[in-house]
Coordinates of C-alpha atoms in Angstrom, one line a residue:
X1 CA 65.4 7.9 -31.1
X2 CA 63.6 10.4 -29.1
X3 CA 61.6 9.4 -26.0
X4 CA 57.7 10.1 -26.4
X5 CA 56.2 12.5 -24.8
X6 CA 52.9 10.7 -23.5
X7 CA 51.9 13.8 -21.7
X8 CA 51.4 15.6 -25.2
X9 CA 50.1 12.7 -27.0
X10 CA 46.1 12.5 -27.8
X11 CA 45.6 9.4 -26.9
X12 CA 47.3 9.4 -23.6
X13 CA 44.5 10.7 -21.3
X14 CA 41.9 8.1 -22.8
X15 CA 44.0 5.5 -22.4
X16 CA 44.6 6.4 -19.1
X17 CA 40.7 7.0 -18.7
X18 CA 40.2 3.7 -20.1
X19 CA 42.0 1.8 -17.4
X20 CA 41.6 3.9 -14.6
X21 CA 37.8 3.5 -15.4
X22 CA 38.0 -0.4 -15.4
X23 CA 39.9 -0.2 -12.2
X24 CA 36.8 1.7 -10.4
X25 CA 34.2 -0.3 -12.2
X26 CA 32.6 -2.8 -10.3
X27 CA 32.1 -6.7 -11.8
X28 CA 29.2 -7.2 -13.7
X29 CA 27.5 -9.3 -10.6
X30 CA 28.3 -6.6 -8.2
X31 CA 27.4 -3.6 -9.7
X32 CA 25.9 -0.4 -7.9
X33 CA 22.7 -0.1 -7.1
X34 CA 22.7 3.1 -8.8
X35 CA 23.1 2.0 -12.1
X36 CA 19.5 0.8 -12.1
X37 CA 18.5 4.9 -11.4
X38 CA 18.2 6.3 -14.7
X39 CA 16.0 3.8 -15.9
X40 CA 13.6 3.6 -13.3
X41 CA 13.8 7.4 -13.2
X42 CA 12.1 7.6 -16.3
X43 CA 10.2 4.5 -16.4
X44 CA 8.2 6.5 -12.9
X45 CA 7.5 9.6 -14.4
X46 CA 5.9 7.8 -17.2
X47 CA 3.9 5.7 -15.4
X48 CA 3.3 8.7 -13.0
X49 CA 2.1 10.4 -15.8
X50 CA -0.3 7.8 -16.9
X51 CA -1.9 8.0 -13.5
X52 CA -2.3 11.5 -13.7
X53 CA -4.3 11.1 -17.2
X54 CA -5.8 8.1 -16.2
X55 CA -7.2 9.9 -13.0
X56 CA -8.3 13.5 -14.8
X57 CA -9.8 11.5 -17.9
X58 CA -11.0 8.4 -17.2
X59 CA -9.0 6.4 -19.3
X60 CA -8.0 2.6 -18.5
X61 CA -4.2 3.2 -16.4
X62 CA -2.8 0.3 -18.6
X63 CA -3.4 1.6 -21.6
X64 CA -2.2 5.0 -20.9
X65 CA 0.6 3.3 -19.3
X66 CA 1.5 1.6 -22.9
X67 CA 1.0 4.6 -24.7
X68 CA 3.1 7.2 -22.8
X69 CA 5.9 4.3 -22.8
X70 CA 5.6 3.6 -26.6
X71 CA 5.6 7.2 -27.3
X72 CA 8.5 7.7 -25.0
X73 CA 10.7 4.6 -26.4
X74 CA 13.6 6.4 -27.6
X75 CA 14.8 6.9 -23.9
X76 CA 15.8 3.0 -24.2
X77 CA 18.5 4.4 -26.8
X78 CA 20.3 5.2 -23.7
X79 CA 22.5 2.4 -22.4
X80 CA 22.2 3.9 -19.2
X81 CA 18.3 3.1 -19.1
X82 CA 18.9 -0.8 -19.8
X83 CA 19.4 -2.1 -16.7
X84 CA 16.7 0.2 -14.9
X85 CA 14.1 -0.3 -17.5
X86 CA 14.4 -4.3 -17.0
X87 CA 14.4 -4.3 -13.2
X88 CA 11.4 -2.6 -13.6
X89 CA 9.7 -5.2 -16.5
X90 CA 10.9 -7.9 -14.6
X91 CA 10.9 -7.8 -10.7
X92 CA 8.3 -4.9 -10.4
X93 CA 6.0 -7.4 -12.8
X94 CA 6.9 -10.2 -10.0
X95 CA 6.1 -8.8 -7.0
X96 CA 3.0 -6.8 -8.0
X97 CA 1.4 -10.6 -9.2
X98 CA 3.0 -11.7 -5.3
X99 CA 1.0 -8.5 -3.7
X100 CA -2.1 -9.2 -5.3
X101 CA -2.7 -12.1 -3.8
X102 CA -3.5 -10.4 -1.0
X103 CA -7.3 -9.6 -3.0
X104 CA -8.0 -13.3 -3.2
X105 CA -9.1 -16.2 -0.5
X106 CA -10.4 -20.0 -0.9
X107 CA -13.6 -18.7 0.5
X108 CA -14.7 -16.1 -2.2
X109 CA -14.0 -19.4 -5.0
X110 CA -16.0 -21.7 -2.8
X111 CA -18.7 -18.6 -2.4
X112 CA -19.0 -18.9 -6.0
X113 CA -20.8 -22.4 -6.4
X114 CA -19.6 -25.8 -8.0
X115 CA -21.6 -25.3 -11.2
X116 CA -20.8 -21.6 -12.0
X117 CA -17.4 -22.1 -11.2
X118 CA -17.4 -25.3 -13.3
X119 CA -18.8 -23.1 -16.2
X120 CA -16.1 -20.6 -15.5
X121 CA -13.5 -23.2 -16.1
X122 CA -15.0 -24.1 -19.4
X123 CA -14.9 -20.5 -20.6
X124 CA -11.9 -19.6 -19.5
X125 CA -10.4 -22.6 -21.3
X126 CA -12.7 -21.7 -25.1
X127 CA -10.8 -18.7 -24.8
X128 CA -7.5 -20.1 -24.3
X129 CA -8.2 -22.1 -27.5
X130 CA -9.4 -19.9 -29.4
X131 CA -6.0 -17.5 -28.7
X132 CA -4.1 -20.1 -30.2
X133 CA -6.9 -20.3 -33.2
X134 CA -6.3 -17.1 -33.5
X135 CA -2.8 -17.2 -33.7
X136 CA -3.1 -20.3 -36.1
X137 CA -5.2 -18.3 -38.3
X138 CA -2.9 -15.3 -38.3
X139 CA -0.1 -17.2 -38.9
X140 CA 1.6 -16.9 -35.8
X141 CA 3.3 -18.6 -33.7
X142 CA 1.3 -21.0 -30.4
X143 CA 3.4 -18.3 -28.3
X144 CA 1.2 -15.0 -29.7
X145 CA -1.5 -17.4 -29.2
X146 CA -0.8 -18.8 -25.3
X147 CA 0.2 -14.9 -24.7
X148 CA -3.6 -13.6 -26.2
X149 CA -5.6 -16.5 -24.8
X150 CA -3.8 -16.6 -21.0
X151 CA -4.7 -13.5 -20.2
X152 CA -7.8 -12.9 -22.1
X153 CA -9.2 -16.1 -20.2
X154 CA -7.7 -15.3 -16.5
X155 CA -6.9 -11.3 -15.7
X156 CA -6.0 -9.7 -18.9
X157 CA -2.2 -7.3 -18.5
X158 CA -1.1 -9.3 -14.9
X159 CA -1.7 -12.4 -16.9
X160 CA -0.3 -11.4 -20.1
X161 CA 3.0 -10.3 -17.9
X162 CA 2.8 -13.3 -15.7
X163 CA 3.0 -15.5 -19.0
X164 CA 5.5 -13.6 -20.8
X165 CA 8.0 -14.1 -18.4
X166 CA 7.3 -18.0 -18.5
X167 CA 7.6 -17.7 -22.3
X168 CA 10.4 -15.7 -22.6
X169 CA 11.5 -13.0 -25.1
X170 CA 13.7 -15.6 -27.0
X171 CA 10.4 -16.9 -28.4
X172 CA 8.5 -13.9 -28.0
X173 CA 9.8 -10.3 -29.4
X174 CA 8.8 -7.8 -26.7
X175 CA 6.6 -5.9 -29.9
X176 CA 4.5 -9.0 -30.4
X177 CA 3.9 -8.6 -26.4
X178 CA 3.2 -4.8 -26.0
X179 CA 0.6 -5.3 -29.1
X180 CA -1.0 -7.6 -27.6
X181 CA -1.0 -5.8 -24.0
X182 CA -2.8 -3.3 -26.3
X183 CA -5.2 -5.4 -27.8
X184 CA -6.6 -6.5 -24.3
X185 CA -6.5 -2.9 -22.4
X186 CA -8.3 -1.8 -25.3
X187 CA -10.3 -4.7 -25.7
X188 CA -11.2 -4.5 -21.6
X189 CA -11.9 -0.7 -22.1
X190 CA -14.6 -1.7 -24.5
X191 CA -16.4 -4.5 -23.1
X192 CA -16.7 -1.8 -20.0
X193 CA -18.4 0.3 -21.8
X194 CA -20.9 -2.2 -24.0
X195 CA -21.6 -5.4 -21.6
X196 CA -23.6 -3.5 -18.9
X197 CA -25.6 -1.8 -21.4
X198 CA -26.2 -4.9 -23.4
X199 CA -26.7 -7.5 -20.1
X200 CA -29.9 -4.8 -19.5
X201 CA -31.4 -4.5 -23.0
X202 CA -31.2 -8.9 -22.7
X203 CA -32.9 -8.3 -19.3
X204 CA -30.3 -10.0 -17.1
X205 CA -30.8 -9.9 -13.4
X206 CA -28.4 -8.7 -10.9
X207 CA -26.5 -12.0 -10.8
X208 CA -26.3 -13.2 -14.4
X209 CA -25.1 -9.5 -15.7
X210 CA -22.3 -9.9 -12.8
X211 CA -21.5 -13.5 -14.0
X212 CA -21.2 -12.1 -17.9
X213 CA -19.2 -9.4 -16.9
X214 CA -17.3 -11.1 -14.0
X215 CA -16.5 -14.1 -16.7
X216 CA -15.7 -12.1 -19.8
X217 CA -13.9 -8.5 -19.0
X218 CA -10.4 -9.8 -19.2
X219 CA -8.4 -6.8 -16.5
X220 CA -9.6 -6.4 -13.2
X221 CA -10.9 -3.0 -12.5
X222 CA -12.6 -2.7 -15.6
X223 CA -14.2 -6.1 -14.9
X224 CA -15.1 -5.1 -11.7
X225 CA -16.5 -1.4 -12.9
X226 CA -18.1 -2.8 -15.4
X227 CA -20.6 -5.0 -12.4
X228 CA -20.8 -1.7 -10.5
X229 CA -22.1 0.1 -13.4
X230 CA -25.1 -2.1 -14.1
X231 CA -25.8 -2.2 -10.0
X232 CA -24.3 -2.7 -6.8
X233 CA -25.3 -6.6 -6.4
X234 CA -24.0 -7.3 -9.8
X235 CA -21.2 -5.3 -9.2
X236 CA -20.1 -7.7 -6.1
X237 CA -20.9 -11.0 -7.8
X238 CA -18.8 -9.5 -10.7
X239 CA -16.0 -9.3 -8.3
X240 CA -16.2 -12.8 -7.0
X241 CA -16.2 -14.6 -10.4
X242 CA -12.9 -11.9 -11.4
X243 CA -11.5 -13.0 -8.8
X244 CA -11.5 -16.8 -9.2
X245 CA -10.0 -16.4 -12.3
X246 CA -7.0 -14.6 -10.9
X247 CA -6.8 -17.3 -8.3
X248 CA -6.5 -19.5 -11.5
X249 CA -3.3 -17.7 -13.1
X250 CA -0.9 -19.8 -10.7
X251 CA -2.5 -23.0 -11.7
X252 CA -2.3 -21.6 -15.4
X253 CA 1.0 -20.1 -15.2
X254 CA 2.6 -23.6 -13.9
X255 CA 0.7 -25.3 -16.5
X256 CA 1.9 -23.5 -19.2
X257 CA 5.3 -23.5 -17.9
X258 CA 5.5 -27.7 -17.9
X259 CA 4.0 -27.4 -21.3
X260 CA 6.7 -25.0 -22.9
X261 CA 9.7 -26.4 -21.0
X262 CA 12.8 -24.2 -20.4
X263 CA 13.6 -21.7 -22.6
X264 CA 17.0 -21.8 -24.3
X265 CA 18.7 -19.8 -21.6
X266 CA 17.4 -22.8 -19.1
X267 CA 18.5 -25.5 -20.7
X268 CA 21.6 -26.0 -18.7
X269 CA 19.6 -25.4 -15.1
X270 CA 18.6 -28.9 -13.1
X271 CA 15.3 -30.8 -13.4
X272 CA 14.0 -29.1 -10.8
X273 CA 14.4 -25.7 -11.5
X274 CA 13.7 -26.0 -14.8
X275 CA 10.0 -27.6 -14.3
X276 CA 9.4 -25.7 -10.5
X277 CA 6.7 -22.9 -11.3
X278 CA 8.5 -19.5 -11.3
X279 CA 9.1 -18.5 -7.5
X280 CA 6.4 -15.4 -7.9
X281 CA 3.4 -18.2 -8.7
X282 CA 5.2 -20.0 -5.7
X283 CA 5.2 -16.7 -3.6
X284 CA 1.3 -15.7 -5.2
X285 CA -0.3 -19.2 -3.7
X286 CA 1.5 -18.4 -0.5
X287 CA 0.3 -15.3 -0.3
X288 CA -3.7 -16.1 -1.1
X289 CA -3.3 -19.4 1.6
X290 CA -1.8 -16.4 4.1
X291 CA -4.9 -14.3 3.2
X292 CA -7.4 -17.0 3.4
X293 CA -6.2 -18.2 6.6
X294 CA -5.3 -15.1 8.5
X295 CA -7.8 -11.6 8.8
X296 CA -6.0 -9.2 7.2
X297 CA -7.0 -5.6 8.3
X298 CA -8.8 -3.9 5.1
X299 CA -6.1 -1.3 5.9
X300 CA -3.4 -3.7 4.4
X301 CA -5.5 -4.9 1.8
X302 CA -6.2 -1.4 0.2
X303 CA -2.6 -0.3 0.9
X304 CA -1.6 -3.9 -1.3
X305 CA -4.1 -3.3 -3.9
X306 CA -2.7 0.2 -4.8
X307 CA 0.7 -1.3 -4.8
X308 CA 0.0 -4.1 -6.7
X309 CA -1.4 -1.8 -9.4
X310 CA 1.7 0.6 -8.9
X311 CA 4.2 -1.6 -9.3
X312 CA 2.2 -3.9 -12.4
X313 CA 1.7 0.1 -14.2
X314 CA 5.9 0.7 -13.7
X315 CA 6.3 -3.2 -15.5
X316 CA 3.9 -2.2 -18.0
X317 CA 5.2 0.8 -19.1
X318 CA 9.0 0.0 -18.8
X319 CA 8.4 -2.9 -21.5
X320 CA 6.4 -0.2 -23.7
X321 CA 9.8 2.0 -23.4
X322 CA 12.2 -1.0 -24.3
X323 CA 9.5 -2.1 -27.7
X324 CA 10.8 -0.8 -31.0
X325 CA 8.5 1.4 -33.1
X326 CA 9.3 0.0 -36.2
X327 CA 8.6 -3.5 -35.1
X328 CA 5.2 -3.2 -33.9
X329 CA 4.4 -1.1 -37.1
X330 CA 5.9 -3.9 -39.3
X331 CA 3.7 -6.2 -37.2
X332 CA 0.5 -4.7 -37.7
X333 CA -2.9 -5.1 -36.5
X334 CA -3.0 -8.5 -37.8
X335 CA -1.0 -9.3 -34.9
X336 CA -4.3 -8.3 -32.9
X337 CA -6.2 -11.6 -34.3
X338 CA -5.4 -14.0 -31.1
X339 CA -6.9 -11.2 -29.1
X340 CA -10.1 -10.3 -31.1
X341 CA -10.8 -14.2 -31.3
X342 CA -10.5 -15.3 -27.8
X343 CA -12.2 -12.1 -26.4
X344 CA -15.4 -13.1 -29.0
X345 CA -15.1 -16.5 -27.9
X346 CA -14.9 -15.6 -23.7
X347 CA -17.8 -13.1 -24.5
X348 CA -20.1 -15.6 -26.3
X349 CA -19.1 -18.8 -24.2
X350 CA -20.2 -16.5 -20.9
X351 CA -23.3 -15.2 -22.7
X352 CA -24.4 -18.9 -23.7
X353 CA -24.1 -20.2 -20.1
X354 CA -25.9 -17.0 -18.9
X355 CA -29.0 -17.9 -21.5
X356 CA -29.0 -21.6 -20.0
X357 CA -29.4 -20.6 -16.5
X358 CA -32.6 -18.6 -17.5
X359 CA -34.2 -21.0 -19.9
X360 CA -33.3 -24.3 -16.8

């Protein structure tokens, strides 16, 4: 029989390839750096895009965000993207809610009052309801609605991150989450526009349009520009009341995480890591204590904010990129239902609590 001549033989250089390859690969729990590049590569000049547009037209930088990563989702075809593409919807998401917590101290809540911070609660939790009425309605499932109501009632697309990653994509496809991230930038973009106008045809004053606004714009900035628009004094008490309900999504978060229990990939983790609060609520409260009881230089505090927003637009956008076309289009708008309910319900609840305090 003649020898084989392996040199000659097709398959010799790939099998050689093949396990000279696995040789120079590290384990999959001490992988390069470097392998997280190509995602986050083109999850930045996405979200660096959105900035620009965002900047130049005017339009909400979450939403653009979600639209320039849906429209550029077929980069997630790409392996290579994978593991940049999570890094960036997972730890960026985490340490932007961790930075922001740097806008928020104990004294702005107390600022606010016992009785319209008590009326805050109540609307902030009709809205959580009616998100899973919504969802009931819809027929979807309490997740879509816990998803819709959280971050309608607290901060809109931190809190709608925040809660996704307590509820997990194995009960929650990342479509059903990047509609509804849709639903509420688009939904924030809106109430921008209409509650200023329509707190001064009801002839608000200077507080109660900043309490409407404050109470019922579900993302921050817009919540916040909204107050400005109408004036400067409504503007800042706008601010205050958005900001208690951010210092609410820990609370919230933990809450909803004791509710739901570990998801299936927990189930095998102690007690006390399966019912702790994720470490980034942990890190969040640490933060806002820090902040409350220390003077941190506005410096710091602008330099956070913009960070906090950087690194919440890369999470954003990077779970736009990794959502399938054809499964938020088999979806539909229908999906939107937990969001259009609970934003009607945050807007009305605030509006009938702004009508008492005139007629008392």
């Amino acid at each position: 029989m003649r020898g084989v001549d392996w040199r000659a033989s097709p398959h010799a250089g790939d099998l050689f390839g093949e396990l000279q390859l696995t040789g120079d690969t590290p384990p999959p729990g001490r992988r390069a750096p470097s392998h997280l590049v190509p995602g986050l590569l083109a999850c930045s000049a996405a979200a660096g895009a959105a900035a620009w547009l965002s900047d130049h037209y005017g339009f909400p930088i979450i939403l653009m965000g979600l639209l320039i990563g849906l429209a550029l989702n077929f980069i997630s075809r790409d392996q290579d993207t994978h593991a940049g593409l999570d890094f960036a919807s997972r730890t960026c998401l985490r340490l932007g809610i961790v930075v922001l917590g740097l806008q928020i101290t104990f004294v702005q809540i107390e600022a606010l009052g016992i009785q319209p911070f008590a009326a805050l609660l109540v609307i902030m939790a009709l809205a959580f309801g009616a998100g899973l009425a919504g969802a009931r309605i819809s027929g979807q499932s309490r997740y879509a609605g816990i998803l819709a109501g959280g971050a309608t009632a607290i901060c809109g697309a931190s809190a709608a991150l925040a809660l996704y990653g307590v509820i997990g994509k194995e009960r929650l496809s990342q479509a059903q989450f990047a509609l509804t991230l849709v639903g509420v930038s688009l939904a924030s973009a809106i109430a921008m526009s209409i509650y200023p106008a329509l707190a001064a045809q009801l002839g608000f004053d200077d507080k109660q349009a900043g309490f409407l606004i404050g109470a019922s714009i579900h993302d921050v900035a817009q919540a916040i520009g909204g107050g400005y628009a109408y004036s400067d004094i409504a503007g800042s008490y706008a601010t205050i009341v958005k900001l208690a309900r951010v210092a609410l999504l820990a609370p919230i978060v933990m809450l909803v995480s004791l509710w739901l229990g570990p998801s299936s990939g927990q189930e095998n983790h102690p007690a006390w890591r399966r019912f702790s609060p994720p470490w980034f609520i942990t890190a969040f409260i640490g933060v806002v204590a820090f902040n409350s009881l220390f003077a941190v230089p506005e410096v710091a505090k602008s330099a956070a904010l913009s960070g906090s927003k950087a690194l919440l637009l890369l999470a954003v956008t990077a779970t736009a990129m990794r959502s399938r076309m054809d499964l938020l289009i088999e979806l539909g708008w229908r999906s939107l239902t937990p969001v259009i309910v609970a934003t009607l319900a945050s807007f009305l609840s605030a509006l009938a609590f702004v009508s008492l305090s005139i007629g008392s």
